[in-house]
mmCIF file of C-alpha atoms and ligand atoms in Angstrom:
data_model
loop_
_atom_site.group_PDB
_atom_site.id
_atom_site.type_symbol
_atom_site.label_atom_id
_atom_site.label_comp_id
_atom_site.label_asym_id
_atom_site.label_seq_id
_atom_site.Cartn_x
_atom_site.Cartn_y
_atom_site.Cartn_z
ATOM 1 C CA UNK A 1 -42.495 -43.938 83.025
ATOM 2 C CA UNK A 2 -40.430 -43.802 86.139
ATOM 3 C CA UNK A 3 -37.922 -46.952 86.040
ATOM 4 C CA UNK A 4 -36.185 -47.104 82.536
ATOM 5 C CA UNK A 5 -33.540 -49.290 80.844
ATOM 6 C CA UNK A 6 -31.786 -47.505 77.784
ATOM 7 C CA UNK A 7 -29.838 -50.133 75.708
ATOM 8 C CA UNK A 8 -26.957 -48.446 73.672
ATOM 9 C CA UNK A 9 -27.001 -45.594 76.374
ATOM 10 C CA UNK A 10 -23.123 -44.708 75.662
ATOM 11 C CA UNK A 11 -24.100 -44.369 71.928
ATOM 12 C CA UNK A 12 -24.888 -41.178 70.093
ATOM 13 C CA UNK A 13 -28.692 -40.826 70.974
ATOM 14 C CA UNK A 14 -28.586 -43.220 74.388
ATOM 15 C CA UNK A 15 -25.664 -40.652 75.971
ATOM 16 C CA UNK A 16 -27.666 -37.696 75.844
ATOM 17 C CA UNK A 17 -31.749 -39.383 76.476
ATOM 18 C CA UNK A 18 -30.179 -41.209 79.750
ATOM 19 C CA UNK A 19 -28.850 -37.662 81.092
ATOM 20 C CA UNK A 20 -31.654 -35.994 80.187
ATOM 21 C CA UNK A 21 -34.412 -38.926 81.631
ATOM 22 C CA UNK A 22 -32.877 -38.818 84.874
ATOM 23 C CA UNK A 23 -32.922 -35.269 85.279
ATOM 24 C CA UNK A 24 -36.932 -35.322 84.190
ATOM 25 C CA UNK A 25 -37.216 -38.553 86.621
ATOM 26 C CA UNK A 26 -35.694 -37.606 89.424
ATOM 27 C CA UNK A 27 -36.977 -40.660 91.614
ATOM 28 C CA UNK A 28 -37.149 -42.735 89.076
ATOM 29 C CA UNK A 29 -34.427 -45.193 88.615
ATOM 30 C CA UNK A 30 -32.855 -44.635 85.021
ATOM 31 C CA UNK A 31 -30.452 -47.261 84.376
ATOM 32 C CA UNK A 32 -27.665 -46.955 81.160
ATOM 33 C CA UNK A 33 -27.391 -50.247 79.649
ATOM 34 C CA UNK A 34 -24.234 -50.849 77.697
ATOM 35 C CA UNK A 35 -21.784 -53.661 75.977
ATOM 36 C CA UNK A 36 -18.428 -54.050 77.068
ATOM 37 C CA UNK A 37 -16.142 -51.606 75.439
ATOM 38 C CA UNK A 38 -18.544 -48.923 75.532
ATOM 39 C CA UNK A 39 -18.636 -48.423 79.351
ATOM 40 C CA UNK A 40 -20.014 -45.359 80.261
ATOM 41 C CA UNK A 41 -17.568 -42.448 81.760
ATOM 42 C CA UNK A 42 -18.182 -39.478 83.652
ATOM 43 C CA UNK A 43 -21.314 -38.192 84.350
ATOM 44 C CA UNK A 44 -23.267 -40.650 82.693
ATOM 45 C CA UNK A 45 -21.183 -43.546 84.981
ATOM 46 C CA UNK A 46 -21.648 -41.283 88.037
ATOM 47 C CA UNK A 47 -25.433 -39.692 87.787
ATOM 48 C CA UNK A 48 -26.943 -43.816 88.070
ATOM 49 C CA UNK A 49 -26.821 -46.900 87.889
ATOM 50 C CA UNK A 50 -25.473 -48.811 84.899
ATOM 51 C CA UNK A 51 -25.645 -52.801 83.585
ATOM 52 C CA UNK A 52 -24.428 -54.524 80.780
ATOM 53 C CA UNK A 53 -27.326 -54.811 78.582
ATOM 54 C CA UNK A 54 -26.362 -56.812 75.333
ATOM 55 C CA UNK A 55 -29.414 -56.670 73.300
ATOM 56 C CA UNK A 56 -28.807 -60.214 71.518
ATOM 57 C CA UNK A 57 -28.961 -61.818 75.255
ATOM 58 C CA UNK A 58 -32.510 -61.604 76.102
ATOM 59 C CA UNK A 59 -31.615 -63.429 79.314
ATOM 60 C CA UNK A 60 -29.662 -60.543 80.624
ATOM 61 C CA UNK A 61 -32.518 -57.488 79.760
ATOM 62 C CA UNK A 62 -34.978 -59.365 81.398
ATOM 63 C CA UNK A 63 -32.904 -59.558 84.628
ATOM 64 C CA UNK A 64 -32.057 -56.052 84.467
ATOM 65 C CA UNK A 65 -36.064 -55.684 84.404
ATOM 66 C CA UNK A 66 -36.617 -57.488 87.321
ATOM 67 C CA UNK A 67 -33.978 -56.331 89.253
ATOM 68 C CA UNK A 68 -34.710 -52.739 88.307
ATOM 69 C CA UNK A 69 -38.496 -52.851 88.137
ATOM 70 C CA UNK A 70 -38.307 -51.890 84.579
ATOM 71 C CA UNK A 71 -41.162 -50.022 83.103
ATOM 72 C CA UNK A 72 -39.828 -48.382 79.792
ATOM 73 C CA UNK A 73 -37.326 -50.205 77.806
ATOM 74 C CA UNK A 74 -35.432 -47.089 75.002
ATOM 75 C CA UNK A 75 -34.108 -49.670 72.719
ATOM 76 C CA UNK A 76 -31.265 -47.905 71.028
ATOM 77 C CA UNK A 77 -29.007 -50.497 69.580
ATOM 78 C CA UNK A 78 -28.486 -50.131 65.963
ATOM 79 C CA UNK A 79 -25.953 -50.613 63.348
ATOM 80 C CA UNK A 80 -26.283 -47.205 60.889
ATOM 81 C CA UNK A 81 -26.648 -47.171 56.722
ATOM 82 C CA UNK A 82 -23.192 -47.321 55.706
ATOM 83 C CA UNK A 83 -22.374 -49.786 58.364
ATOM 84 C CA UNK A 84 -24.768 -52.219 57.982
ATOM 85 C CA UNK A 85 -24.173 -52.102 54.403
ATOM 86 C CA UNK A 86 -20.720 -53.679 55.057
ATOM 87 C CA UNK A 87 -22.117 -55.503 57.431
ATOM 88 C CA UNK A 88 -25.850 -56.577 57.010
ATOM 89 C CA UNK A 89 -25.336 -60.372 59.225
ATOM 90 C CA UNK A 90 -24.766 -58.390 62.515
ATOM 91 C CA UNK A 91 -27.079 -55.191 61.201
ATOM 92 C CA UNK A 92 -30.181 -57.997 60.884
ATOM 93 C CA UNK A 93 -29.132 -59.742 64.196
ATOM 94 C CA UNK A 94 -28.921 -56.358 66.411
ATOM 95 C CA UNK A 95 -31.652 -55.145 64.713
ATOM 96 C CA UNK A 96 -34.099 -57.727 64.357
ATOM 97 C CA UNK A 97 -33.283 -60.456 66.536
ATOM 98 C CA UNK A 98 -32.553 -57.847 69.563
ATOM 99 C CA UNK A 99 -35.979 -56.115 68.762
ATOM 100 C CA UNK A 100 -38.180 -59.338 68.926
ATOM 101 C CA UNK A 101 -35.589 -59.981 72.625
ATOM 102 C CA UNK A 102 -36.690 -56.683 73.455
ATOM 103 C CA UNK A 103 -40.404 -56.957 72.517
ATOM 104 C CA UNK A 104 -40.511 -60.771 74.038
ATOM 105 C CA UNK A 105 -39.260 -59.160 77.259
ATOM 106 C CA UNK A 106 -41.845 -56.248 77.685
ATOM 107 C CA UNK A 107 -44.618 -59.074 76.706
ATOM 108 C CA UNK A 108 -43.920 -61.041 79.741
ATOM 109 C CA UNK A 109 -43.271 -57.894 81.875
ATOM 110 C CA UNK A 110 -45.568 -55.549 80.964
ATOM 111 C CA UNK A 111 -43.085 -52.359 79.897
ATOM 112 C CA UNK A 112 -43.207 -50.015 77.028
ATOM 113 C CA UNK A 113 -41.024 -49.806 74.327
ATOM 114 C CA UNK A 114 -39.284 -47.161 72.018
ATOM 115 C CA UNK A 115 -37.270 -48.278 69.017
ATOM 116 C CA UNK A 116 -36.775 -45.744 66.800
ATOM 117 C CA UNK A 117 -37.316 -45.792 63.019
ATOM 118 C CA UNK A 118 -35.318 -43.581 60.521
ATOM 119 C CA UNK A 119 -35.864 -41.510 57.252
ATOM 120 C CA UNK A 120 -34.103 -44.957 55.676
ATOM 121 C CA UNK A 121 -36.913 -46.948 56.563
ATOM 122 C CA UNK A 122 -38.464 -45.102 52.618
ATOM 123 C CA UNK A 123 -37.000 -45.679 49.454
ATOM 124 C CA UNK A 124 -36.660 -44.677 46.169
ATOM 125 C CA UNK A 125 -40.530 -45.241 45.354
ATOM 126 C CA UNK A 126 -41.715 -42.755 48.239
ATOM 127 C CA UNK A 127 -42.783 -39.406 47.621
ATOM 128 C CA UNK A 128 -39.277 -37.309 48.191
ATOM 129 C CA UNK A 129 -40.983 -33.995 48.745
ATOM 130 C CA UNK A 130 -43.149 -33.549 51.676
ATOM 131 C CA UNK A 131 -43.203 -37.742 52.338
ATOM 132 C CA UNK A 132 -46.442 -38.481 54.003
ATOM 133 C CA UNK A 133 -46.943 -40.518 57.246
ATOM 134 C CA UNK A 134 -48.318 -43.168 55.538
ATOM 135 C CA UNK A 135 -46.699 -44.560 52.258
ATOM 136 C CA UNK A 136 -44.789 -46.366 50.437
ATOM 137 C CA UNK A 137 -41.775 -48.090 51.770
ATOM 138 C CA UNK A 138 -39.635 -50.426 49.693
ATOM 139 C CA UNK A 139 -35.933 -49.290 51.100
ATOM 140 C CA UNK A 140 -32.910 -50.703 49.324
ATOM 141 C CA UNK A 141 -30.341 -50.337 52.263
ATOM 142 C CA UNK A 142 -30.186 -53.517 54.816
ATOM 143 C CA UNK A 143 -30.449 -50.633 57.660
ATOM 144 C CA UNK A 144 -34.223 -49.378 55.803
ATOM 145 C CA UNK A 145 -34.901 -53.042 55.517
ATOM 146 C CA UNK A 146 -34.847 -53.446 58.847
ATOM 147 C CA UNK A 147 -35.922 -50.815 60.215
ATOM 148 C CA UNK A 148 -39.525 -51.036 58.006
ATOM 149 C CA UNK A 149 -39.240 -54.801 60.096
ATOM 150 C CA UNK A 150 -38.850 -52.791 63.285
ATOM 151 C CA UNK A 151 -41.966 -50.914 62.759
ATOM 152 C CA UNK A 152 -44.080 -54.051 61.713
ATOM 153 C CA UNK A 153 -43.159 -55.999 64.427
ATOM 154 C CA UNK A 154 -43.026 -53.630 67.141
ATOM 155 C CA UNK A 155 -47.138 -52.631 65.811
ATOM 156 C CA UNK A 156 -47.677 -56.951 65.946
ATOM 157 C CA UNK A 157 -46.727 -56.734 68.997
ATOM 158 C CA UNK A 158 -49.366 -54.012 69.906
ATOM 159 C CA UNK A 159 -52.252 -55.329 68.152
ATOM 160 C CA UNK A 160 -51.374 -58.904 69.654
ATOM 161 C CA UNK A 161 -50.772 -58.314 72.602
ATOM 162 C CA UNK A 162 -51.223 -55.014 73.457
ATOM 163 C CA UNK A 163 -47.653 -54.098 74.705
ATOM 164 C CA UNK A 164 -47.017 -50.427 74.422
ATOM 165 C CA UNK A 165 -44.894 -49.987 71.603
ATOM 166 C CA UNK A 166 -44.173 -46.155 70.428
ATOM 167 C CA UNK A 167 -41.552 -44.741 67.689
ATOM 168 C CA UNK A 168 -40.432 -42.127 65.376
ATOM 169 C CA UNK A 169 -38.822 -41.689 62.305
ATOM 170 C CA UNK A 170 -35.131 -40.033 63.205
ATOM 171 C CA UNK A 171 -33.987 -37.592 60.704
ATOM 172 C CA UNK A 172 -29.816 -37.300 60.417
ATOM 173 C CA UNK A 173 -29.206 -35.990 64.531
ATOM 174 C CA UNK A 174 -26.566 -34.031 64.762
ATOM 175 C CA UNK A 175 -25.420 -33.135 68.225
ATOM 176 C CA UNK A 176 -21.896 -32.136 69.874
ATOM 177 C CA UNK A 177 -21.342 -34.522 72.645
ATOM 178 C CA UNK A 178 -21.305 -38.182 71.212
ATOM 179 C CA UNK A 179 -20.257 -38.641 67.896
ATOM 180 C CA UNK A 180 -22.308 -40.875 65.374
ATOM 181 C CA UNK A 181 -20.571 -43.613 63.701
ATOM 182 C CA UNK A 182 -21.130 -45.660 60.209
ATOM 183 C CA UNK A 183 -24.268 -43.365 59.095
ATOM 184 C CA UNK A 184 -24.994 -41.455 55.972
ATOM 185 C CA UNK A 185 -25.921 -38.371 57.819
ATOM 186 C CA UNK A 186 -22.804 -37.910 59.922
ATOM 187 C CA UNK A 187 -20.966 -35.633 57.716
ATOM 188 C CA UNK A 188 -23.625 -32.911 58.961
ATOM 189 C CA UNK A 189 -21.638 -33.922 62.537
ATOM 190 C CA UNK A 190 -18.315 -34.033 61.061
ATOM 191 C CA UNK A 191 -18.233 -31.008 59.087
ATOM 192 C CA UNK A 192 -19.200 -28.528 62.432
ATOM 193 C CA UNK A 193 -15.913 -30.788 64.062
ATOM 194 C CA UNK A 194 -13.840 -30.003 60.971
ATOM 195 C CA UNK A 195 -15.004 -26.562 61.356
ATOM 196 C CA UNK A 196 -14.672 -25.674 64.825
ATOM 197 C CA UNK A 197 -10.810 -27.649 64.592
ATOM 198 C CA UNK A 198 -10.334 -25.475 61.721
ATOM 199 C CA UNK A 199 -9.838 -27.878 59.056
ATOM 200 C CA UNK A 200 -10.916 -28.152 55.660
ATOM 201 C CA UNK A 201 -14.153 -30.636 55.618
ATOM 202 C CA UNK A 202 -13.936 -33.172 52.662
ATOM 203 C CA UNK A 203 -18.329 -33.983 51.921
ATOM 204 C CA UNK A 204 -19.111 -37.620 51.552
ATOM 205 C CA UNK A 205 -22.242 -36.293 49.718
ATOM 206 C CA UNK A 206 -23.069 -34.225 46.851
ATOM 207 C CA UNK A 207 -24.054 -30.979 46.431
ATOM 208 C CA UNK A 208 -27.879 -31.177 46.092
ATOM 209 C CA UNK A 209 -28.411 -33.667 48.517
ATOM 210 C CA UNK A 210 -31.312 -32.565 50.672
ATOM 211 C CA UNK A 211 -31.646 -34.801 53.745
ATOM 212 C CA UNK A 212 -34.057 -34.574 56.894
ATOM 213 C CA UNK A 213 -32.014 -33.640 59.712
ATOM 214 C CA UNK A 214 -32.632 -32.708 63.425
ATOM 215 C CA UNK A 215 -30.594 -30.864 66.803
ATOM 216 C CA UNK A 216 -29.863 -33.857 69.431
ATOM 217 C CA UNK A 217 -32.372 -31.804 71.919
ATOM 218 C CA UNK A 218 -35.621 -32.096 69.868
ATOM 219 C CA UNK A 219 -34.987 -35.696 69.136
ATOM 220 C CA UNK A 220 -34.645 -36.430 73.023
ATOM 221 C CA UNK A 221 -37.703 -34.415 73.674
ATOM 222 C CA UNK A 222 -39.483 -36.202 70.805
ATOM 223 C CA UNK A 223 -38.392 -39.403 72.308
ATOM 224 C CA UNK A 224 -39.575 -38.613 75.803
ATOM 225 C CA UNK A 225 -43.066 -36.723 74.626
ATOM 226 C CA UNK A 226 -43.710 -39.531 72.806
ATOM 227 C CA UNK A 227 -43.433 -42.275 75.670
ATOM 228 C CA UNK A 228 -45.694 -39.700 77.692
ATOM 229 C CA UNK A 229 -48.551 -38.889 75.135
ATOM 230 C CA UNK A 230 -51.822 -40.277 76.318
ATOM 231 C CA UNK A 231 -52.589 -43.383 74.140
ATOM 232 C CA UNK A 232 -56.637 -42.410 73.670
ATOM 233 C CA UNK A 233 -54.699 -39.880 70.793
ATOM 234 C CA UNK A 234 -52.314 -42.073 69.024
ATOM 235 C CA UNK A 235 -53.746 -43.246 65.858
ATOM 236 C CA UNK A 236 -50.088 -44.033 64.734
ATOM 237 C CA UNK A 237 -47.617 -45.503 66.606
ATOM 238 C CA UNK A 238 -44.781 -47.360 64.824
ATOM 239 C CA UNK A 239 -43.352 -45.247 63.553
ATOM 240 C CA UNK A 240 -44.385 -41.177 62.927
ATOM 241 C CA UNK A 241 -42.234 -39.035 60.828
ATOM 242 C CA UNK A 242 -40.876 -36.002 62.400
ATOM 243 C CA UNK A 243 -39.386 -33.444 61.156
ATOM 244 C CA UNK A 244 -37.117 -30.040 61.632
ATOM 245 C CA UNK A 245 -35.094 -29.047 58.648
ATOM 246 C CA UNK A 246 -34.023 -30.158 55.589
ATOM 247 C CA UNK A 247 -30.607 -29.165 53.881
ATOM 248 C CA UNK A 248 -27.924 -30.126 51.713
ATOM 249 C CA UNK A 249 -23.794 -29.932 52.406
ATOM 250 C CA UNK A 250 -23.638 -26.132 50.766
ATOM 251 C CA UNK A 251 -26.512 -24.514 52.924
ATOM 252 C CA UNK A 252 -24.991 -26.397 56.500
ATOM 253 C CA UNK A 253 -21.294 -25.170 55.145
ATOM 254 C CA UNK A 254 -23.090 -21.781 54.427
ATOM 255 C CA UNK A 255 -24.344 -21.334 57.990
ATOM 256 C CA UNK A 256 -21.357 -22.637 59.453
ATOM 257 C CA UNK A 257 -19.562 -20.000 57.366
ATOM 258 C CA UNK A 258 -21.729 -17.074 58.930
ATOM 259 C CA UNK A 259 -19.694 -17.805 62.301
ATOM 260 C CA UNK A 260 -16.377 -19.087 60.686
ATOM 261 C CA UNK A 261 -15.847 -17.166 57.490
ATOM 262 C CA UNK A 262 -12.505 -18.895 56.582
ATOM 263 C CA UNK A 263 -14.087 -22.256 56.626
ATOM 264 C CA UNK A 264 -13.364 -24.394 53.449
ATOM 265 C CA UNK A 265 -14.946 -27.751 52.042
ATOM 266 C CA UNK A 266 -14.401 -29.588 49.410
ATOM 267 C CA UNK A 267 -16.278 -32.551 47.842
ATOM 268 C CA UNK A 268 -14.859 -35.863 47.721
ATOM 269 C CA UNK A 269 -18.176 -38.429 47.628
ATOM 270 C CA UNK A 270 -18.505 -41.614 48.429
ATOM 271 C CA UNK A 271 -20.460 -43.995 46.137
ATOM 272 C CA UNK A 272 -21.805 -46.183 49.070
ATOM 273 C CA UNK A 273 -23.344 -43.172 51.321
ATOM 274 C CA UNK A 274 -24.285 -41.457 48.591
ATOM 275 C CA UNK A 275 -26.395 -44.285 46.518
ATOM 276 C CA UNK A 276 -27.856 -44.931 50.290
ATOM 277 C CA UNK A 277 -29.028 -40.969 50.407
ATOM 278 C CA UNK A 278 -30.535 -40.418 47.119
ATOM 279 C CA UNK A 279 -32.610 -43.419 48.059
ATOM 280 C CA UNK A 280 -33.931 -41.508 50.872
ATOM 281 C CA UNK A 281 -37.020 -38.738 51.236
ATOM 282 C CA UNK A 282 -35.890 -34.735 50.682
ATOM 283 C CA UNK A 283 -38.291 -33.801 53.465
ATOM 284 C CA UNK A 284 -40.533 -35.726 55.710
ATOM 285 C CA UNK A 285 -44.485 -34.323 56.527
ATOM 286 C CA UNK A 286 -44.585 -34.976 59.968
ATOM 287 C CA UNK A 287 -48.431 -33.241 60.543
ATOM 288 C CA UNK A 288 -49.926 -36.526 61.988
ATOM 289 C CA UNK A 289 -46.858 -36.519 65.270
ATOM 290 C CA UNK A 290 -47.975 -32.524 65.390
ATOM 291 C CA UNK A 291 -51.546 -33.904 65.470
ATOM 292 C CA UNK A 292 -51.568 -36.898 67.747
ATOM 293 C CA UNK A 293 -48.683 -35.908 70.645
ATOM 294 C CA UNK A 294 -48.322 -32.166 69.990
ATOM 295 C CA UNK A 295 -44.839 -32.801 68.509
ATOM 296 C CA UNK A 296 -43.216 -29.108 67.665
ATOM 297 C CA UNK A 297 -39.633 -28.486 66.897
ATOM 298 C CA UNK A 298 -37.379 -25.762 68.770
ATOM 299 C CA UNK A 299 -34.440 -25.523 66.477
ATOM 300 C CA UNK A 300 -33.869 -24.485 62.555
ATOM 301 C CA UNK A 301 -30.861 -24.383 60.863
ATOM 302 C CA UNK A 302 -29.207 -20.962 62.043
ATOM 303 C CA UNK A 303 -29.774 -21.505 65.975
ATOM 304 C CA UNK A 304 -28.566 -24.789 65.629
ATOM 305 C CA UNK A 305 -25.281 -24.001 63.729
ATOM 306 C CA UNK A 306 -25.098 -21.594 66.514
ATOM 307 C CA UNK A 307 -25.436 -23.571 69.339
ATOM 308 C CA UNK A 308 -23.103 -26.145 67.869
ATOM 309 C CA UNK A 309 -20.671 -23.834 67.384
ATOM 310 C CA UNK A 310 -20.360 -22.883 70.714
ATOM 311 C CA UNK A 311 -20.484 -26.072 72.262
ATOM 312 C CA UNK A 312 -17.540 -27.271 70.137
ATOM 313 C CA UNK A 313 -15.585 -24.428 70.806
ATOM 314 C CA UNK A 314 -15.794 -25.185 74.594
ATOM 315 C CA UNK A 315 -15.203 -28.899 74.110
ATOM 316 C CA UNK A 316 -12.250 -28.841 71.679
ATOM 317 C CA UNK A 317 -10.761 -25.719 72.235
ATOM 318 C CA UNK A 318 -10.910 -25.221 76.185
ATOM 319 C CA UNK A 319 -10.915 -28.892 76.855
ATOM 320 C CA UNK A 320 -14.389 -28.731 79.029
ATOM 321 C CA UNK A 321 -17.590 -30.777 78.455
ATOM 322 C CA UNK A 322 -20.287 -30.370 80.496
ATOM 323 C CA UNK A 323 -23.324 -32.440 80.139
HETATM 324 N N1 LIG B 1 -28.549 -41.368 60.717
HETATM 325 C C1 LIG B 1 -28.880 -42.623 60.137
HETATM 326 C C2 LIG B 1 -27.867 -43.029 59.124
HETATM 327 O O1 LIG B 1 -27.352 -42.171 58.465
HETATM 328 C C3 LIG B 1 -30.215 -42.573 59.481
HETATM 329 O O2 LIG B 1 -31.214 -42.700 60.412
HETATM 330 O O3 LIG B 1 -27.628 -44.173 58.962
#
């Protein structure tokens, strides 16, 4: 992996993987591909170079390939649950018909390709507790359906033609320099904002609801180990479950609360994210991505809620946000 396009680098995952591949591949060239009205800013803009890279116009990613001698294509575009609930025409189009663009262009151009998959690829018929690599997955959100379609094709396209297809299963990612937008996890985002801006935080979601969830940091490095592992190991490869913690609103607002004791919350939930979460595992077993590509989380819980903390408190309270 030294040349890479990232489509949907301005977006939640895409802002932080394109930083952090171009400080890993320092001659490589790294380039953040994005749709107008989500130009990239700052560093992002200023660290490389940057194309519009709609993923519904295969035309235009293959030229970026060429021009760019592309070898890794990070093919971030998504609609999230709640979203693509509303809006499941332009969830299937993005999702599908810009994966099988994608995949089309790395067949004719030899490049890899990561698309990730997401706890909503299960449903209500998988094992909640512990949910194995391998099982059942019968989702009943538009997003889950197709993002199971995501990890069929994107194996077809492995075992037909041998392009290099790799992915994992994203928990909730909760990070503190792009926000998510129009998923079921981001109230474990929103309530360290409403926190840090001491507000009260109104929860979407239930008490009780236990969700897979992950710090922005070990899902880049996930991302990036994965692309690197050496292929003789991978028995898997679309997609692998991985997995850091598991919580529900009271135990985040707990933690939070160690640092900011006057922090309130209040339950208000809606139907639509909440039907879309109780469809959705408790906690993922992720021993066959610990097996195959040494996959090993850094960060539980408490050091997250820590870091976060601190990183919001510089970014909305002094103004400053560093990459
Ligand atoms: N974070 C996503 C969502 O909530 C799930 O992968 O839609």
């Amino acid at each position: 992996m030294k040349n890479v396009l990232v489509i949907g680098a301005t977006g939640q995952i895409g802002s932080e993987l394109t930083m952090k591949l171009r400080k890993t591949y320092r001659h490589g060239r790294i380039v953040a591909g994005y749709i107008p009205g989500s130009e990239p800013k700052g560093d992002l803009l200023e660290s490389g170079p940057a194309e519009q890279a709609n993923v519904c116009n295969g035309k235009q990613i293959a030229e970026i390939v060429d021009k760019y001698d592309i070898d890794t294509i990070y093919n971030l575009a998504a609609l999230l649950s709640a979203t693509a609930e509303r809006l499941p025409l332009k969830a299937w189009d993005i999702q599908m018909n810009g994966l099988i663009n994608v995949l089309e262009v790395a067949r004719e151009k030899h490049c890899a390709v990561f698309t990730p998959s997401s706890i909503g690829s299960f449903g209500p018929d998988t094992p909640r507790d512990n949910t194995p690599q391998d099982t059942i997955q019968r989702p009943t959100s538009m997003y889950g359906v197709t993002k199971v379609a995501t990890e069929l094709l994107s194996d077809w396209y492995f075992h037909k033609y041998g392009v290099d297809t790799r992915s994992v299963r994203f928990p909730g990612l909760i990070s503190y320099k792009t926000l998510p937008g129009g998923g079921t996890t981001d109230y474990a985002v929103e309530i360290y904002y409403a926190a840090v801006k001491g507000e009260e935080f109104v929860c979407p979601l239930a008490h009780g609801t236990f969700l897979d969830m992950m710090y922005m940091p070990d899902a880049i490095k996930a991302a990036v180990n994965l692309m690197e592992a050496d292929p003789r190991y991978l028995v898997h490869r679309n997609s692998f479950n991985i997995a850091s913690m598991s919580f529900d609103p009271e135990e985040v607002y707990d933690a939070i609360r160690k640092h900011i004791p006057t922090f309130k919350m209040r339950y208000e939930v809606d139907p639509v994210r909440q039907a879309i979460a109780d469809s959705w595992p408790n906690k993922m077993d992720d021993v066959c991505a610990r097996k195959e590509w040494g996959w090993a989380p850094s960060y539980n819980l408490e050091t997250m809620t820590k870091d976060m903390i601190k990183h919001l408190k510089e970014k909305l309270l002094t103004g400053s946000n560093e990459q």
